[in-house]
Amino acid sequence: MGEVTVQQRLPLSDGKSIPILGLGTCSMEKPVKGETIKAVKAAIEIGYRHLDGAFLYGNEDEVGEAIRAKIADGTVKREDVFYTSKLWMTYLSPALVRKGLETTLKNLKLDYVDLYVVHWPMGLKPSEKDLFPEDANGKILLDDVDICATWAIMESCKDAGLVRSIGVSNFNHNQLEMILKMPNLKYKPVCNQVECHPYLNQNKMLKYCNSKNIVVVCYSPLGTSKDPKWFDPENPIVLNDLELKKIGEKHNKSPAQIALRYQVQRGVVVIPKSFNLGRMKQNREIFDFQLTDEEMKAVDGINRNFRYITMKQFTDHPKYPFHDEY
Ligand code: A2P
């Protein structure tokens, strides 16, 4: 498996491009100090050129340190690495968008990010210190921000050179439509990053995004962490699926590799998280085989529209994205 394939890219509507495989850096548990640096350095060493992070994950300082170290030792140049970050929910109001991005850049100690996405369409009350600000009774303080106003500032951050491409995450298609129909739209979102795996194949979202030249980036492509603190033991486990196992046996690949290959083969960007070297290696070995049309259909057939990341605590938010079908 050569570098050429692991670094395969998809074009973005703004003329740039995104590597089809990236490394997720979100740890459900706050990672042990130094763990992210080690993982990101190792990922770059074994050929990953796309790293997906966010202010929320609390480790952008370490991601930045690892990227800078790999530039300093000559493994890569800055322009070889594609880094995505995300505008957190407490920064959606127009006055705070640029500040959110500048905080991320300061943590990374980088001059720009390659892609900056609005993490969720839902706003929370601005807060310097809390990711989920609460009132005195412990109720999370929601904020109904006009996402088009947020988007206009995202555009100005691109013009200011702080970010190369701008996109969204966890938007439903009606929320994407709102942006696409903005009277003074300057830049379309290049992507919508959404939960997507064989139990939530997002076929309708994919069809919609394809029709608008918006790339789908799929998070939790393996069905999320199995950490019992976060994962309901009643939830189905994607990687135990018999169909994925059966197809994997034919190709001498693991269910995880089948789940990832399924996405890249249909033109979807995947960003599996792993901080384990063996699994990071395994997850990039998806370019030396192909699924047949029947196998692609069989993976489509195990869809259950099952969402792990429901953000249930926000179902009353006026911008909650998952009341709509897609
Ligand atoms: P680890 O970091 O220990 O490898 P997702 O990206 O769908 O949210 O899944 C990430 C979870 O799946 C992490 O808990 C990660 O743990 C685990 N994981 C990553 N790659 C694999 C793989 N190839 N096989 C099994 N589990 C994996």
Short mmCIF file of C-alpha atoms and ligand atoms in Angstrom, two decimals:
data_model
loop_
_atom_site.label_atom_id
_atom_site.label_comp_id
_atom_site.label_asym_id
_atom_site.label_seq_id
_atom_site.Cartn_x
_atom_site.Cartn_y
_atom_site.Cartn_z
CA MET A 1 0.00 0.00 0.00
CA GLY A 2 1.72 3.12 -1.22
CA GLU A 3 1.55 6.64 0.11
CA VAL A 4 -0.31 7.69 -3.03
CA THR A 5 -3.42 5.78 -2.09
CA VAL A 6 -3.51 6.60 1.61
CA GLN A 7 -3.22 10.22 0.60
CA GLN A 8 -6.03 10.06 -1.98
CA ARG A 9 -8.00 13.34 -2.01
CA LEU A 10 -11.47 14.55 -2.93
CA PRO A 11 -12.00 17.94 -4.57
CA LEU A 12 -13.80 20.65 -2.58
CA SER A 13 -16.13 23.22 -4.14
CA ASP A 14 -13.73 26.08 -3.35
CA GLY A 15 -10.94 24.63 -5.51
CA LYS A 16 -9.06 22.98 -2.63
CA SER A 17 -9.09 19.26 -1.78
CA ILE A 18 -9.36 17.01 1.28
CA PRO A 19 -7.60 13.68 1.96
CA ILE A 20 -10.26 10.95 1.96
CA LEU A 21 -8.83 9.31 5.10
CA GLY A 22 -8.10 11.23 8.26
CA LEU A 23 -7.34 10.49 11.88
CA GLY A 24 -10.02 11.45 14.41
CA THR A 25 -8.52 12.95 17.57
CA CYS A 26 -11.59 12.99 19.81
CA SER A 27 -11.19 10.92 22.91
CA MET A 28 -14.36 10.37 24.96
CA GLU A 29 -12.16 10.39 28.02
CA LYS A 30 -9.90 13.42 28.31
CA PRO A 31 -6.68 11.90 26.97
CA VAL A 32 -3.70 11.42 29.26
CA LYS A 33 -1.16 14.23 28.82
CA GLY A 34 1.18 13.45 25.93
CA GLU A 35 -1.04 10.73 24.46
CA THR A 36 -2.35 12.91 21.63
CA ILE A 37 1.15 14.13 20.71
CA LYS A 38 2.38 10.56 20.47
CA ALA A 39 -0.61 9.39 18.41
CA VAL A 40 -0.55 12.31 15.97
CA LYS A 41 3.20 12.03 15.42
CA ALA A 42 2.84 8.29 14.78
CA ALA A 43 -0.06 8.89 12.40
CA ILE A 44 1.96 11.37 10.34
CA GLU A 45 4.90 8.95 10.30
CA ILE A 46 2.76 6.15 8.85
CA GLY A 47 1.27 8.36 6.13
CA TYR A 48 -1.83 10.07 7.55
CA ARG A 49 -2.02 13.61 6.19
CA HIS A 50 -5.45 14.58 7.51
CA LEU A 51 -6.17 15.17 11.18
CA ASP A 52 -9.60 15.98 12.51
CA GLY A 53 -9.83 17.93 15.73
CA ALA A 54 -11.93 20.48 17.59
CA PHE A 55 -11.80 23.02 20.38
CA LEU A 56 -14.21 20.72 22.25
CA TYR A 57 -11.73 17.84 22.39
CA GLY A 58 -9.41 19.79 24.67
CA ASN A 59 -6.20 18.56 23.03
CA GLU A 60 -5.57 20.96 20.16
CA ASP A 61 -2.39 22.15 21.91
CA GLU A 62 -1.01 18.61 21.60
CA VAL A 63 -2.21 18.13 18.03
CA GLY A 64 -0.47 21.39 17.11
CA GLU A 65 2.69 20.39 18.92
CA ALA A 66 2.82 17.07 17.04
CA ILE A 67 2.23 18.70 13.66
CA ARG A 68 4.89 21.33 14.34
CA ALA A 69 7.36 18.64 15.48
CA LYS A 70 6.83 16.66 12.27
CA ILE A 71 7.35 19.81 10.21
CA ALA A 72 10.49 20.67 12.19
CA ASP A 73 12.03 17.21 11.68
CA GLY A 74 11.39 17.39 7.93
CA THR A 75 8.80 14.57 7.71
CA VAL A 76 6.18 16.93 6.23
CA LYS A 77 5.68 20.51 5.22
CA ARG A 78 2.79 22.52 6.61
CA GLU A 79 1.01 22.38 3.25
CA ASP A 80 1.14 18.55 3.27
CA VAL A 81 -0.98 18.36 6.43
CA PHE A 82 -4.72 18.96 6.37
CA TYR A 83 -6.05 19.97 9.77
CA THR A 84 -9.74 20.45 10.54
CA SER A 85 -11.03 22.26 13.61
CA LYS A 86 -14.53 23.15 14.76
CA LEU A 87 -16.27 26.24 16.11
CA TRP A 88 -17.77 25.30 19.46
CA MET A 89 -21.43 25.98 20.37
CA THR A 90 -20.64 28.81 22.80
CA TYR A 91 -18.95 30.78 19.96
CA LEU A 92 -21.74 30.82 17.37
CA SER A 93 -22.79 34.43 17.87
CA PRO A 94 -21.24 36.58 15.12
CA ALA A 95 -19.21 38.65 17.59
CA LEU A 96 -17.43 35.49 18.82
CA VAL A 97 -16.79 33.40 15.71
CA ARG A 98 -13.39 34.87 14.93
CA LYS A 99 -12.42 34.67 18.58
CA GLY A 100 -13.28 30.95 18.57
CA LEU A 101 -11.01 30.37 15.61
CA GLU A 102 -8.22 32.53 17.01
CA THR A 103 -8.34 30.58 20.28
CA THR A 104 -7.91 27.36 18.34
CA LEU A 105 -4.99 28.80 16.35
CA LYS A 106 -3.37 30.00 19.56
CA ASN A 107 -3.71 26.52 21.09
CA LEU A 108 -2.31 24.90 17.96
CA LYS A 109 0.41 27.53 17.50
CA LEU A 110 -0.39 27.46 13.77
CA ASP A 111 -1.18 30.36 11.43
CA TYR A 112 -4.18 28.78 9.77
CA VAL A 113 -6.34 25.68 9.74
CA ASP A 114 -7.19 23.93 6.50
CA LEU A 115 -10.85 23.47 7.30
CA TYR A 116 -12.98 25.10 9.97
CA VAL A 117 -16.50 23.83 10.49
CA VAL A 118 -19.43 24.99 12.59
CA HIS A 119 -19.50 22.07 15.05
CA TRP A 120 -23.29 22.11 15.61
CA PRO A 121 -26.07 24.36 14.30
CA MET A 122 -27.16 24.83 17.94
CA GLY A 123 -25.82 27.74 19.94
CA LEU A 124 -25.16 27.90 23.68
CA LYS A 125 -24.88 31.07 25.74
CA PRO A 126 -21.40 32.57 25.33
CA SER A 127 -18.99 31.46 28.01
CA GLU A 128 -15.25 31.86 28.39
CA LYS A 129 -14.87 29.01 30.83
CA ASP A 130 -17.62 26.45 30.27
CA LEU A 131 -18.22 24.29 27.23
CA PHE A 132 -21.77 23.69 28.49
CA PRO A 133 -22.71 26.79 30.53
CA GLU A 134 -25.49 26.20 33.07
CA ASP A 135 -27.81 28.34 35.15
CA ALA A 136 -27.95 28.10 38.96
CA ASN A 137 -30.24 25.06 38.69
CA GLY A 138 -27.87 23.14 36.44
CA LYS A 139 -29.91 23.75 33.29
CA ILE A 140 -27.79 24.21 30.15
CA LEU A 141 -28.16 27.74 28.75
CA LEU A 142 -29.23 27.56 25.11
CA ASP A 143 -28.83 30.38 22.62
CA ASP A 144 -30.83 30.63 19.41
CA VAL A 145 -28.24 32.12 17.06
CA ASP A 146 -29.01 32.87 13.39
CA ILE A 147 -26.74 30.36 11.65
CA CYS A 148 -26.60 32.55 8.53
CA ALA A 149 -25.09 35.37 10.59
CA THR A 150 -22.53 32.89 11.97
CA TRP A 151 -21.78 31.78 8.42
CA ALA A 152 -21.10 35.33 7.21
CA ILE A 153 -18.31 35.62 9.80
CA MET A 154 -16.95 32.20 8.84
CA GLU A 155 -16.64 33.64 5.31
CA SER A 156 -14.72 36.65 6.59
CA CYS A 157 -12.31 34.35 8.48
CA LYS A 158 -11.55 32.64 5.17
CA ASP A 159 -10.98 36.02 3.54
CA ALA A 160 -8.65 36.93 6.40
CA GLY A 161 -6.54 33.84 5.64
CA LEU A 162 -7.11 32.20 9.04
CA VAL A 163 -8.71 29.19 7.38
CA ARG A 164 -8.48 27.73 3.87
CA SER A 165 -11.93 26.14 3.60
CA ILE A 166 -15.12 26.45 5.62
CA GLY A 167 -17.87 23.93 6.25
CA VAL A 168 -20.44 22.70 8.71
CA SER A 169 -21.09 19.67 10.87
CA ASN A 170 -24.27 18.04 12.17
CA PHE A 171 -26.48 20.24 9.99
CA ASN A 172 -29.65 18.72 8.57
CA HIS A 173 -30.45 19.38 4.92
CA ASN A 174 -32.89 22.20 5.75
CA GLN A 175 -30.18 23.96 7.74
CA LEU A 176 -27.77 23.53 4.82
CA GLU A 177 -30.45 24.95 2.51
CA MET A 178 -30.73 28.04 4.72
CA ILE A 179 -27.03 28.74 4.17
CA LEU A 180 -27.11 27.93 0.45
CA LYS A 181 -30.02 30.36 0.03
CA MET A 182 -28.36 33.27 1.82
CA PRO A 183 -28.81 36.32 -0.43
CA ASN A 184 -25.18 37.41 -0.05
CA LEU A 185 -23.59 33.97 0.11
CA LYS A 186 -19.92 34.22 -0.77
CA TYR A 187 -18.68 30.67 -0.07
CA LYS A 188 -20.75 27.49 0.12
CA PRO A 189 -19.97 25.06 2.94
CA VAL A 190 -17.46 22.66 1.38
CA CYS A 191 -18.57 19.81 3.62
CA ASN A 192 -21.07 18.55 6.13
CA GLN A 193 -19.44 16.36 8.75
CA VAL A 194 -21.99 13.90 10.15
CA GLU A 195 -22.16 10.65 12.05
CA CYS A 196 -22.11 7.88 9.46
CA HIS A 197 -21.44 4.14 9.58
CA PRO A 198 -23.13 0.99 8.27
CA TYR A 199 -25.94 1.32 10.88
CA LEU A 200 -26.55 4.97 9.87
CA ASN A 201 -25.61 5.13 6.22
CA GLN A 202 -26.95 8.66 5.60
CA ASN A 203 -27.95 7.77 2.03
CA LYS A 204 -30.42 10.68 1.81
CA MET A 205 -27.93 13.20 3.18
CA LEU A 206 -25.26 11.85 0.82
CA LYS A 207 -27.55 12.17 -2.19
CA TYR A 208 -28.52 15.69 -1.17
CA CYS A 209 -24.89 16.76 -0.58
CA ASN A 210 -23.75 15.19 -3.85
CA SER A 211 -26.39 17.25 -5.67
CA LYS A 212 -24.95 20.43 -4.10
CA ASN A 213 -21.26 19.58 -4.50
CA ILE A 214 -20.82 19.33 -0.73
CA VAL A 215 -18.47 16.61 0.53
CA VAL A 216 -19.75 14.34 3.29
CA VAL A 217 -17.19 13.70 6.01
CA CYS A 218 -18.21 10.86 8.26
CA TYR A 219 -17.41 10.75 11.93
CA SER A 220 -17.75 7.65 14.07
CA PRO A 221 -17.32 5.50 10.94
CA LEU A 222 -16.79 2.47 13.18
CA GLY A 223 -19.77 3.16 15.41
CA THR A 224 -18.08 5.20 18.18
CA SER A 225 -16.19 4.34 21.31
CA LYS A 226 -17.31 1.37 23.34
CA ASP A 227 -16.49 3.11 26.61
CA PRO A 228 -19.33 2.02 28.95
CA LYS A 229 -19.45 5.53 30.43
CA TRP A 230 -20.67 6.82 27.07
CA PHE A 231 -21.99 3.79 25.33
CA ASP A 232 -25.33 2.28 26.27
CA PRO A 233 -24.67 -1.48 26.56
CA GLU A 234 -28.00 -2.04 24.79
CA ASN A 235 -26.71 -0.29 21.65
CA PRO A 236 -25.92 -2.49 18.65
CA ILE A 237 -22.20 -2.86 17.93
CA VAL A 238 -21.30 -2.14 14.32
CA LEU A 239 -18.01 -4.03 14.42
CA ASN A 240 -19.77 -7.23 15.59
CA ASP A 241 -22.05 -7.25 12.58
CA LEU A 242 -22.13 -10.67 10.89
CA GLU A 243 -22.44 -9.25 7.37
CA LEU A 244 -19.33 -7.08 7.86
CA LYS A 245 -17.50 -10.12 9.27
CA LYS A 246 -18.58 -12.28 6.32
CA ILE A 247 -17.47 -9.75 3.71
CA GLY A 248 -14.25 -9.16 5.64
CA GLU A 249 -13.40 -12.87 5.60
CA LYS A 250 -13.66 -12.91 1.79
CA HIS A 251 -11.12 -10.07 1.52
CA ASN A 252 -9.01 -11.04 4.50
CA LYS A 253 -9.95 -7.73 6.15
CA SER A 254 -11.49 -6.80 9.50
CA PRO A 255 -15.08 -5.52 9.91
CA ALA A 256 -13.55 -2.08 10.64
CA GLN A 257 -11.72 -2.11 7.30
CA ILE A 258 -14.92 -3.09 5.49
CA ALA A 259 -16.82 -0.26 7.21
CA LEU A 260 -14.13 2.24 6.15
CA ARG A 261 -13.72 0.90 2.62
CA TYR A 262 -17.51 1.15 2.14
CA GLN A 263 -17.32 4.89 2.77
CA VAL A 264 -14.29 5.77 0.66
CA GLN A 265 -15.64 3.66 -2.18
CA ARG A 266 -18.82 5.78 -2.26
CA GLY A 267 -16.88 9.04 -2.12
CA VAL A 268 -17.24 9.80 1.58
CA VAL A 269 -14.33 11.05 3.71
CA VAL A 270 -13.65 8.91 6.82
CA ILE A 271 -11.94 10.00 10.02
CA PRO A 272 -11.72 6.96 12.33
CA LYS A 273 -10.26 7.78 15.73
CA SER A 274 -7.53 5.57 17.03
CA PHE A 275 -4.60 6.32 19.28
CA ASN A 276 -3.39 2.73 18.96
CA LEU A 277 -0.61 2.25 16.41
CA GLY A 278 -1.79 -1.19 15.25
CA ARG A 279 -5.35 0.02 14.66
CA MET A 280 -4.15 3.25 13.03
CA LYS A 281 -2.18 1.09 10.60
CA GLN A 282 -5.12 -1.23 10.05
CA ASN A 283 -7.44 1.68 9.31
CA ARG A 284 -5.29 2.95 6.46
CA GLU A 285 -5.06 -0.50 4.80
CA ILE A 286 -8.24 0.05 2.87
CA PHE A 287 -6.84 1.05 -0.50
CA ASP A 288 -5.57 -2.35 -1.67
CA PHE A 289 -8.96 -4.01 -2.26
CA GLN A 290 -12.41 -3.23 -3.62
CA LEU A 291 -15.90 -4.20 -2.57
CA THR A 292 -18.08 -5.62 -5.33
CA ASP A 293 -21.41 -3.94 -6.18
CA GLU A 294 -23.19 -6.77 -4.33
CA GLU A 295 -21.02 -6.24 -1.26
CA MET A 296 -21.68 -2.49 -1.32
CA LYS A 297 -25.41 -3.26 -1.50
CA ALA A 298 -25.10 -5.78 1.32
CA VAL A 299 -23.46 -3.15 3.56
CA ASP A 300 -26.21 -0.70 2.58
CA GLY A 301 -28.69 -3.39 3.58
CA ILE A 302 -27.62 -3.51 7.23
CA ASN A 303 -28.53 0.16 7.75
CA ARG A 304 -30.86 0.70 10.75
CA ASN A 305 -30.83 4.51 10.88
CA PHE A 306 -29.27 4.09 14.31
CA ARG A 307 -27.68 7.21 15.74
CA TYR A 308 -25.19 6.92 18.61
CA ILE A 309 -24.55 10.66 19.03
CA THR A 310 -28.09 11.92 19.64
CA MET A 311 -27.37 15.01 21.80
CA LYS A 312 -30.59 14.07 23.59
CA GLN A 313 -30.11 16.85 26.13
CA PHE A 314 -30.74 19.37 23.34
CA THR A 315 -33.95 18.04 21.78
CA ASP A 316 -35.74 21.27 22.90
CA HIS A 317 -33.18 23.49 21.20
CA PRO A 318 -34.82 25.39 18.32
CA LYS A 319 -31.95 24.33 16.04
CA TYR A 320 -31.83 20.65 17.13
CA PRO A 321 -30.89 18.99 13.82
CA PHE A 322 -32.23 15.48 14.25
CA HIS A 323 -35.99 16.07 14.34
CA ASP A 324 -35.87 16.13 10.54
CA GLU A 325 -35.34 12.86 8.70
CA TYR A 326 -32.03 14.06 7.24
P1 A2P B 1 -8.57 3.00 19.99
O1 A2P B 1 -8.21 4.47 20.00
O2 A2P B 1 -8.16 2.29 21.25
O3 A2P B 1 -8.07 2.31 18.74
P2 A2P B 1 -15.04 5.96 15.81
O4 A2P B 1 -13.97 6.62 15.02
O5 A2P B 1 -16.09 5.25 15.02
O6 A2P B 1 -15.64 6.89 16.84
O7 A2P B 1 -14.37 4.75 16.63
C1 A2P B 1 -13.34 4.99 17.46
C2 A2P B 1 -13.24 3.86 18.48
O8 A2P B 1 -12.99 2.62 17.84
C3 A2P B 1 -12.13 4.12 19.43
O9 A2P B 1 -12.57 3.69 20.68
C4 A2P B 1 -10.97 3.29 18.89
O10 A2P B 1 -10.19 2.86 19.97
C5 A2P B 1 -11.70 2.12 18.23
N1 A2P B 1 -11.07 1.66 16.99
C6 A2P B 1 -10.39 2.38 16.09
N2 A2P B 1 -9.99 1.62 15.05
C7 A2P B 1 -10.41 0.37 15.31
C8 A2P B 1 -10.31 -0.86 14.61
N3 A2P B 1 -9.67 -0.97 13.45
N4 A2P B 1 -10.88 -1.96 15.17
C9 A2P B 1 -11.52 -1.87 16.35
N5 A2P B 1 -11.66 -0.73 17.07
C10 A2P B 1 -11.12 0.38 16.54
#
